[in-house]
PDB file of C-alpha atoms in Angstrom:
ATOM      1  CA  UNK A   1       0.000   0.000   0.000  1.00 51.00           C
ATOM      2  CA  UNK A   2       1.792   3.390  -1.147  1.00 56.00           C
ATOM      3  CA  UNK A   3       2.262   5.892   1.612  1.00 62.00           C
ATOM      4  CA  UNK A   4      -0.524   8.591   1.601  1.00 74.00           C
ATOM      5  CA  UNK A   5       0.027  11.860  -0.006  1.00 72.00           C
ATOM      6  CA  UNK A   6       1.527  14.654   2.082  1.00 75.00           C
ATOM      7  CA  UNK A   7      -1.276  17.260   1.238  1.00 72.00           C
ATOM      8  CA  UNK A   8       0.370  19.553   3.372  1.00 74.00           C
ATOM      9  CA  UNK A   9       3.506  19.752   0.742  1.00 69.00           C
ATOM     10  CA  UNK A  10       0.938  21.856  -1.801  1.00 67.00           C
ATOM     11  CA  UNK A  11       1.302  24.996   0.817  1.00 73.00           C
ATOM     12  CA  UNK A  12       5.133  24.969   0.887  1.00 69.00           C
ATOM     13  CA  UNK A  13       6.359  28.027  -1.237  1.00 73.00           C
ATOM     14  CA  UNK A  14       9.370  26.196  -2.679  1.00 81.00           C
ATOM     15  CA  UNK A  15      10.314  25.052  -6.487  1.00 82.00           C
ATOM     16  CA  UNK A  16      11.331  21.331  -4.611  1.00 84.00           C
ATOM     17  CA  UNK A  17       7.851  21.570  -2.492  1.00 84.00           C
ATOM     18  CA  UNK A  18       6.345  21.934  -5.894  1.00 86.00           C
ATOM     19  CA  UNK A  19       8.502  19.426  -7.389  1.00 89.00           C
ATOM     20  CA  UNK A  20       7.977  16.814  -4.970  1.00 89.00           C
ATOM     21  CA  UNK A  21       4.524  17.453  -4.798  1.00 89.00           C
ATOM     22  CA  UNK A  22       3.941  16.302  -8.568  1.00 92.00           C
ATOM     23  CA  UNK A  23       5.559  13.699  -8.072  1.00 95.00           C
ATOM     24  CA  UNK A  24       3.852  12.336  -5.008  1.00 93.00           C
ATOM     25  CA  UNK A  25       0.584  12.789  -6.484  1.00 92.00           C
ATOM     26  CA  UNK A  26       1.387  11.597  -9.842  1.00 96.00           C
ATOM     27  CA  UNK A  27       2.426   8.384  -7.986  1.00 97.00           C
ATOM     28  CA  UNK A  28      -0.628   8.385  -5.600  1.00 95.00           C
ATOM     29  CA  UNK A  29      -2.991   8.368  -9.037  1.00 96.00           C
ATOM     30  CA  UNK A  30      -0.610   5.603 -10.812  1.00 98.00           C
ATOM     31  CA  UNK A  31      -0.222   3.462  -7.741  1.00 97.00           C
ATOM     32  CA  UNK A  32      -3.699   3.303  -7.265  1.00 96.00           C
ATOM     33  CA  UNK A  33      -4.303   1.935 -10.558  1.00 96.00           C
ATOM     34  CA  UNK A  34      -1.827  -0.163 -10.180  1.00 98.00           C
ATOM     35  CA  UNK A  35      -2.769  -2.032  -7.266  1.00 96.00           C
ATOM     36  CA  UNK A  36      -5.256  -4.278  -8.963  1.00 94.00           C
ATOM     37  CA  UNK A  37      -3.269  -4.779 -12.001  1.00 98.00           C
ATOM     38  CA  UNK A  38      -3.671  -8.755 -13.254  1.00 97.00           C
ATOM     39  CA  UNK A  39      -1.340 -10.477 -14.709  1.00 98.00           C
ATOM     40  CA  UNK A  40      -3.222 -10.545 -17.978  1.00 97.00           C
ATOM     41  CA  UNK A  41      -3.493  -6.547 -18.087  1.00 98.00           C
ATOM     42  CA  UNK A  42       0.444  -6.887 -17.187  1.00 98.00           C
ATOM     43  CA  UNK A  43       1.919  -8.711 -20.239  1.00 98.00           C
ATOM     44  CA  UNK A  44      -1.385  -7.745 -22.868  1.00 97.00           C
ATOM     45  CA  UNK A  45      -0.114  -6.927 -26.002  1.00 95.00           C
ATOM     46  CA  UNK A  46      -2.005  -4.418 -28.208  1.00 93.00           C
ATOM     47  CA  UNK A  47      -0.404  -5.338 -31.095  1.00 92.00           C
ATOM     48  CA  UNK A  48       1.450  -8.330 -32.434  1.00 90.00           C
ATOM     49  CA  UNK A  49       4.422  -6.247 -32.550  1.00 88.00           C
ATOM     50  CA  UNK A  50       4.000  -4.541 -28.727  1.00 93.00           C
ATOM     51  CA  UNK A  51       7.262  -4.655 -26.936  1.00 94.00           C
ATOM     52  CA  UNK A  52       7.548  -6.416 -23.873  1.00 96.00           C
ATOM     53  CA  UNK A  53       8.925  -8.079 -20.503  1.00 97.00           C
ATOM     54  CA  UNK A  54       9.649 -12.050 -21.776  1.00 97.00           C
ATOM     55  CA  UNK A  55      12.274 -15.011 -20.465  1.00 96.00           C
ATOM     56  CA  UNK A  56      15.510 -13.870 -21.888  1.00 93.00           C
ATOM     57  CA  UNK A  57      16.048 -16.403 -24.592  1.00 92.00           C
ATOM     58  CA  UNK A  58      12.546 -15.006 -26.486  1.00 90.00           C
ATOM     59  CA  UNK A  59      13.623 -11.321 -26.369  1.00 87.00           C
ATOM     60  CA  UNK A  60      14.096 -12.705 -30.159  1.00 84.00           C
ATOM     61  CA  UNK A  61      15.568  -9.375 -32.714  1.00 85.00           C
ATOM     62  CA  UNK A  62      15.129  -7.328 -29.726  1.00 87.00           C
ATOM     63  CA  UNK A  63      18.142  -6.370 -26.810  1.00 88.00           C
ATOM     64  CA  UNK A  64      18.355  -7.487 -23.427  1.00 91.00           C
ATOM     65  CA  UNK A  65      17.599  -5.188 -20.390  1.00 92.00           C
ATOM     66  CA  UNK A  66      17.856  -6.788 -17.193  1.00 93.00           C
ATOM     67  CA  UNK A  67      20.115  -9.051 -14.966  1.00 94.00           C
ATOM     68  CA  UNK A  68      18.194 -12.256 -14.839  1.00 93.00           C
ATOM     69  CA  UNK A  69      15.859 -14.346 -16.034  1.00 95.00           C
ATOM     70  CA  UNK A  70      13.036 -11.401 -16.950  1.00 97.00           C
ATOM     71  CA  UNK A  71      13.990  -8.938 -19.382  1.00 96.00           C
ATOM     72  CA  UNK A  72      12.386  -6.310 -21.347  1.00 96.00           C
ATOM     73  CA  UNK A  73      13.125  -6.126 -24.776  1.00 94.00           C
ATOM     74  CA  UNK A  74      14.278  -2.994 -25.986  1.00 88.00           C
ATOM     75  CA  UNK A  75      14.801  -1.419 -29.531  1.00 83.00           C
ATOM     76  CA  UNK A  76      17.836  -0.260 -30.992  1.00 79.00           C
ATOM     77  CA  UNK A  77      16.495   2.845 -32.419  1.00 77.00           C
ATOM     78  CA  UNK A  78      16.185   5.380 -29.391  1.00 72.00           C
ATOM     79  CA  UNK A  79      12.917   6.670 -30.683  1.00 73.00           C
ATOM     80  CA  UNK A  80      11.291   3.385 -30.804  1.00 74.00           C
ATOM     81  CA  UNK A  81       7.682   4.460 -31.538  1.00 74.00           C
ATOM     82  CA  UNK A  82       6.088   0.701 -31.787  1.00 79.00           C
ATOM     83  CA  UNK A  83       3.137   0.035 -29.331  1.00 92.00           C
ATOM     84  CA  UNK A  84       4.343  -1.492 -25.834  1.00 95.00           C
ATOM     85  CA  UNK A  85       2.988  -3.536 -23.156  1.00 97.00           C
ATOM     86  CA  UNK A  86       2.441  -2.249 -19.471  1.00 98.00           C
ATOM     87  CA  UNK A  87       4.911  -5.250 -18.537  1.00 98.00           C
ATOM     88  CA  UNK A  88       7.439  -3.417 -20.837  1.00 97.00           C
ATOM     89  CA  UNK A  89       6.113   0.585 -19.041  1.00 97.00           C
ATOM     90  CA  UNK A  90       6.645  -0.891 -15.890  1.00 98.00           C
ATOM     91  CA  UNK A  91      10.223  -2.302 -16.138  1.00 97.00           C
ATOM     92  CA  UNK A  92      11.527   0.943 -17.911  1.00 96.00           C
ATOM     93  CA  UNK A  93      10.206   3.194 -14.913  1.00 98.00           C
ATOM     94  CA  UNK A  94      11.850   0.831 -12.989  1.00 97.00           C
ATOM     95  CA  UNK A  95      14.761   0.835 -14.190  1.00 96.00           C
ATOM     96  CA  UNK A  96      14.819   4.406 -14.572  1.00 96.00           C
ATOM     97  CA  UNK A  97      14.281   5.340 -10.630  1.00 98.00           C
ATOM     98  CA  UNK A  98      16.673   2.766 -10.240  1.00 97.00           C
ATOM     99  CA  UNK A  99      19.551   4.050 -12.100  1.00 97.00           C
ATOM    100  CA  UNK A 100      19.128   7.402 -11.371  1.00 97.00           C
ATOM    101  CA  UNK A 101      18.655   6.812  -7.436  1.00 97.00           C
ATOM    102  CA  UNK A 102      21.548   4.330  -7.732  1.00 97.00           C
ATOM    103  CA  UNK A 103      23.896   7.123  -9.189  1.00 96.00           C
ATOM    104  CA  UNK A 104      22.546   9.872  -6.852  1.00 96.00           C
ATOM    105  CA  UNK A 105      21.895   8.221  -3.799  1.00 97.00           C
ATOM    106  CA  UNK A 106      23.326   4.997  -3.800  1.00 96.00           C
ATOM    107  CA  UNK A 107      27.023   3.112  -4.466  1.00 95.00           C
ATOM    108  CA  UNK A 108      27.318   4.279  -8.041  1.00 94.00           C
ATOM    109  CA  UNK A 109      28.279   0.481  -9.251  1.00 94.00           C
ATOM    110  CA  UNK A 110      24.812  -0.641 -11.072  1.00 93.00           C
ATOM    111  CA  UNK A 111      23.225   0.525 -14.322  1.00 90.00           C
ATOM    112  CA  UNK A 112      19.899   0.046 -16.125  1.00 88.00           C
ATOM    113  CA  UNK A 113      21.736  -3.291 -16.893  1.00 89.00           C
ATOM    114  CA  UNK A 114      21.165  -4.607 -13.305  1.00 93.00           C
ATOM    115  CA  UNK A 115      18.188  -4.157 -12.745  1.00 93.00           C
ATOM    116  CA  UNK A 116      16.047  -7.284 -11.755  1.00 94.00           C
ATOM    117  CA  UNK A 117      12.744  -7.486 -13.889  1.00 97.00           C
ATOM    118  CA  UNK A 118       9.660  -9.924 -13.275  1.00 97.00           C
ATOM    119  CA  UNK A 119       7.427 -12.212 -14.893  1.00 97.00           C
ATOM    120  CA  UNK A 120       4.084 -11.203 -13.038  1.00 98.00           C
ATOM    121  CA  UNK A 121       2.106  -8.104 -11.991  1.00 98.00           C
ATOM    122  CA  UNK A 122       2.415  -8.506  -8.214  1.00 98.00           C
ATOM    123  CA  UNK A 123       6.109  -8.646  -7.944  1.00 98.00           C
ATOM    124  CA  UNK A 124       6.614  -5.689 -11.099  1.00 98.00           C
ATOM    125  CA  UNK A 125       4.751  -3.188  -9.081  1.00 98.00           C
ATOM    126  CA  UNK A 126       6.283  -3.936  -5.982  1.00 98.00           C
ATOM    127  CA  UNK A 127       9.896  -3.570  -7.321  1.00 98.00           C
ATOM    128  CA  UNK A 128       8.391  -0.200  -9.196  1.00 98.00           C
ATOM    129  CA  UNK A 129       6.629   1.324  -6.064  1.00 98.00           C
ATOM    130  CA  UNK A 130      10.318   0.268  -4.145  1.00 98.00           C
ATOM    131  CA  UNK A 131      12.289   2.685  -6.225  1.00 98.00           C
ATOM    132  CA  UNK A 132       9.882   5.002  -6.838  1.00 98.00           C
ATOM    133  CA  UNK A 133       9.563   5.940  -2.644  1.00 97.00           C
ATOM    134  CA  UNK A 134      13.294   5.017  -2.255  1.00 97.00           C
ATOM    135  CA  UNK A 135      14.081   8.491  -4.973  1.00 97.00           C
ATOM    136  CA  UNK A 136      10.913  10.699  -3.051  1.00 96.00           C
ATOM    137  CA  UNK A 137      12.572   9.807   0.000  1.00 96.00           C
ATOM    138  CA  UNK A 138      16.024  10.354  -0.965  1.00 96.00           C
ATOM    139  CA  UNK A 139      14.934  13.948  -2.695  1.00 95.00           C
ATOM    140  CA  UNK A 140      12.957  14.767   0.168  1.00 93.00           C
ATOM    141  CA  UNK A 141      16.165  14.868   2.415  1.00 94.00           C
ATOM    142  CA  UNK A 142      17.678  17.134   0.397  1.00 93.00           C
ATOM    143  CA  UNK A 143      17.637  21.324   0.695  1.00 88.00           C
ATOM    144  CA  UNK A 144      17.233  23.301  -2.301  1.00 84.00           C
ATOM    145  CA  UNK A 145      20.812  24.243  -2.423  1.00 88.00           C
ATOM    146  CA  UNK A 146      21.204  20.898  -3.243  1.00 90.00           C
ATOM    147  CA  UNK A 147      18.897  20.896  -5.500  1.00 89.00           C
ATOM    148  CA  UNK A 148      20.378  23.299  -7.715  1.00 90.00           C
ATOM    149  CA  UNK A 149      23.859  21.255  -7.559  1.00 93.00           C
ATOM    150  CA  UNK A 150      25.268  20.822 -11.242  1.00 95.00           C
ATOM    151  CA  UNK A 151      26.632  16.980 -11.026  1.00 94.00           C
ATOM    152  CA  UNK A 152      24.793  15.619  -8.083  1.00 94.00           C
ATOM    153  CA  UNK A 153      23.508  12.655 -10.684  1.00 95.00           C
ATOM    154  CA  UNK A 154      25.988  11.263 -12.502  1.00 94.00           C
ATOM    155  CA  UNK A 155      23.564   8.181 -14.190  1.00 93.00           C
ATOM    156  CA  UNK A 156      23.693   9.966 -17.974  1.00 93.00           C
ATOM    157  CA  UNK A 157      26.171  12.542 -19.238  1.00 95.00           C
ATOM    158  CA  UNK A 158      23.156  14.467 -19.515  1.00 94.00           C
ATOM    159  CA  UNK A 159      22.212  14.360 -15.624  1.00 94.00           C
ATOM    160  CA  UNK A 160      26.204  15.060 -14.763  1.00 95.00           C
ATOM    161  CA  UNK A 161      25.992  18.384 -16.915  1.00 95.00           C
ATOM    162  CA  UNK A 162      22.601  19.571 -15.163  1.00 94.00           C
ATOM    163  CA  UNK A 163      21.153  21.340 -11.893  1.00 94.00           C
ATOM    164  CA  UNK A 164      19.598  18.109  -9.949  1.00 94.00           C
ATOM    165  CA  UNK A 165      16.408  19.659  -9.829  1.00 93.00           C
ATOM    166  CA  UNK A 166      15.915  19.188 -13.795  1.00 93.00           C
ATOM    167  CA  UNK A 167      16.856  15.415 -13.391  1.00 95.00           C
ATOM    168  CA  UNK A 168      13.476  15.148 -10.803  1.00 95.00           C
ATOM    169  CA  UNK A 169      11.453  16.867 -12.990  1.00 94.00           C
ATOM    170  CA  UNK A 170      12.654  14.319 -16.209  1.00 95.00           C
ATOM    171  CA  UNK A 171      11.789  11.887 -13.987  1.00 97.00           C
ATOM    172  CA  UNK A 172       8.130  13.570 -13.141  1.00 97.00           C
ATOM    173  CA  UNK A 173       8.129  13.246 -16.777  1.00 96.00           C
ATOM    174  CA  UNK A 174       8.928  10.118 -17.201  1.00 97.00           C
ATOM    175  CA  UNK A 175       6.455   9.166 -14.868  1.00 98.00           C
ATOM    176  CA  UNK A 176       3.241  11.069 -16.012  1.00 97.00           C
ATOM    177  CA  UNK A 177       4.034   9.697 -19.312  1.00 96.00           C
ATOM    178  CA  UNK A 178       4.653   6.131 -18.958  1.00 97.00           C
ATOM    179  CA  UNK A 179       1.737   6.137 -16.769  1.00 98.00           C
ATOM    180  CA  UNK A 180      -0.570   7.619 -18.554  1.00 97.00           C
ATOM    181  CA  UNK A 181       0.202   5.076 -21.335  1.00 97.00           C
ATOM    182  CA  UNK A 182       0.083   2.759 -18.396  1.00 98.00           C
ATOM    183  CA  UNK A 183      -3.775   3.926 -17.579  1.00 97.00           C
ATOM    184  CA  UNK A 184      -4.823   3.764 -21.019  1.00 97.00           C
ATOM    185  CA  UNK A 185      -3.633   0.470 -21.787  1.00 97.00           C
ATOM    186  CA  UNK A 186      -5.607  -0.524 -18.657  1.00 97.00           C
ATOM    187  CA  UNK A 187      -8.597   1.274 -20.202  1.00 96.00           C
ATOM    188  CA  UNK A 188      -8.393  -1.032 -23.483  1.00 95.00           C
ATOM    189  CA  UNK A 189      -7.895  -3.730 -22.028  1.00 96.00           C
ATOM    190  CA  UNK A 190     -10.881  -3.400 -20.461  1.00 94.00           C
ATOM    191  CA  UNK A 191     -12.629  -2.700 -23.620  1.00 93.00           C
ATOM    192  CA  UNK A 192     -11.122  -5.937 -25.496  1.00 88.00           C
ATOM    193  CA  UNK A 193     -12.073  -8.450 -22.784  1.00 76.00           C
TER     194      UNK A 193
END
């Protein structure tokens, strides 16, 4: 169950309070959704063609991402604009709060790479909603000084060359985006069954 939304953080006058406070909510509304998410919704493809999360020797034409036995398959073109299956939204916010908390916050050793996928709803969300409260928590301790700190990320070459607070709100990005796609695949889902 994710932690409740800190209301209270809407009537700090701060560009972090603000920040943090789209990202908390955008969470509360995805989580939510999340929570009852089947495994059918999980790996349903809307297309033939819909990338996905699948045992590593079927990621067929396709790379690898992730350590073990679970991996999403991902494109080599970086604008990739084929359909893709909440299985396959779920690992890449995954391993995008990963990374980036991992090179912010944590030992700096593991990439994208690393990151541990899975082959069912239950466990995907769980591993999601685990990096997604380990970064609020880790970006709520910080002060806005730090905020502005060019370097404090050094996942991408990108987040090295950057005040902080831009990385957060790529992430809010990221986020809103993926799970809106996440929400609407949910939605036709519901329609096709």
């Amino acid at each position: 169950m994710p932690e409740p939304f800190d209301w209270d953080i809407l009537q700090r006058p701060s560009a972090m309070a603000m920040v943090r406070g789209q990202l908390g909510f955008s969470w509360m509304v995805l989580s939510g959704r999340l929570a009852a998410l089947t495994d059918e919704e999980y790996f349903w493809r809307p297309s033939s063609e819909a990338l996905t999360v699948v045992r590593r020797q079927y990621a067929g034409r396709f790379r690898s991402l992730g350590s073990g036995e679970w991996v999403a398959q991902w494109p080599d073109e970086p604008d990739h604009r084929g359909p893709r299956t909440i299985a396959w939204l779920i690992a890449h916010l995954t391993e995008t709060f990963f990374e980036r908390w991992e090179w912010t916050f944590g030992g700096k050793r593991q990439g994208r790479a690393d990151i541990t996928l899975h082959g069912n709803a239950s466990d995907a969300v769980a591993w999601l909603a685990h990096w997604v409260d380990s970064w609020q928590e880790s970006i709520a301790a910080l002060d806005e000084e730090q905020v502005m700190a060019v370097g404090l990320s050094q996942a991408t070459e990108l987040d090295a060359a950057e005040p902080f607070g831009h990385v957060v709100l790529r992430l809010n990005r990221e986020l809103i985006h993926h799970g809106s796609e996440i929400m609407t695949l949910q939605d036709l889902h519901a329609l096709a069954a």
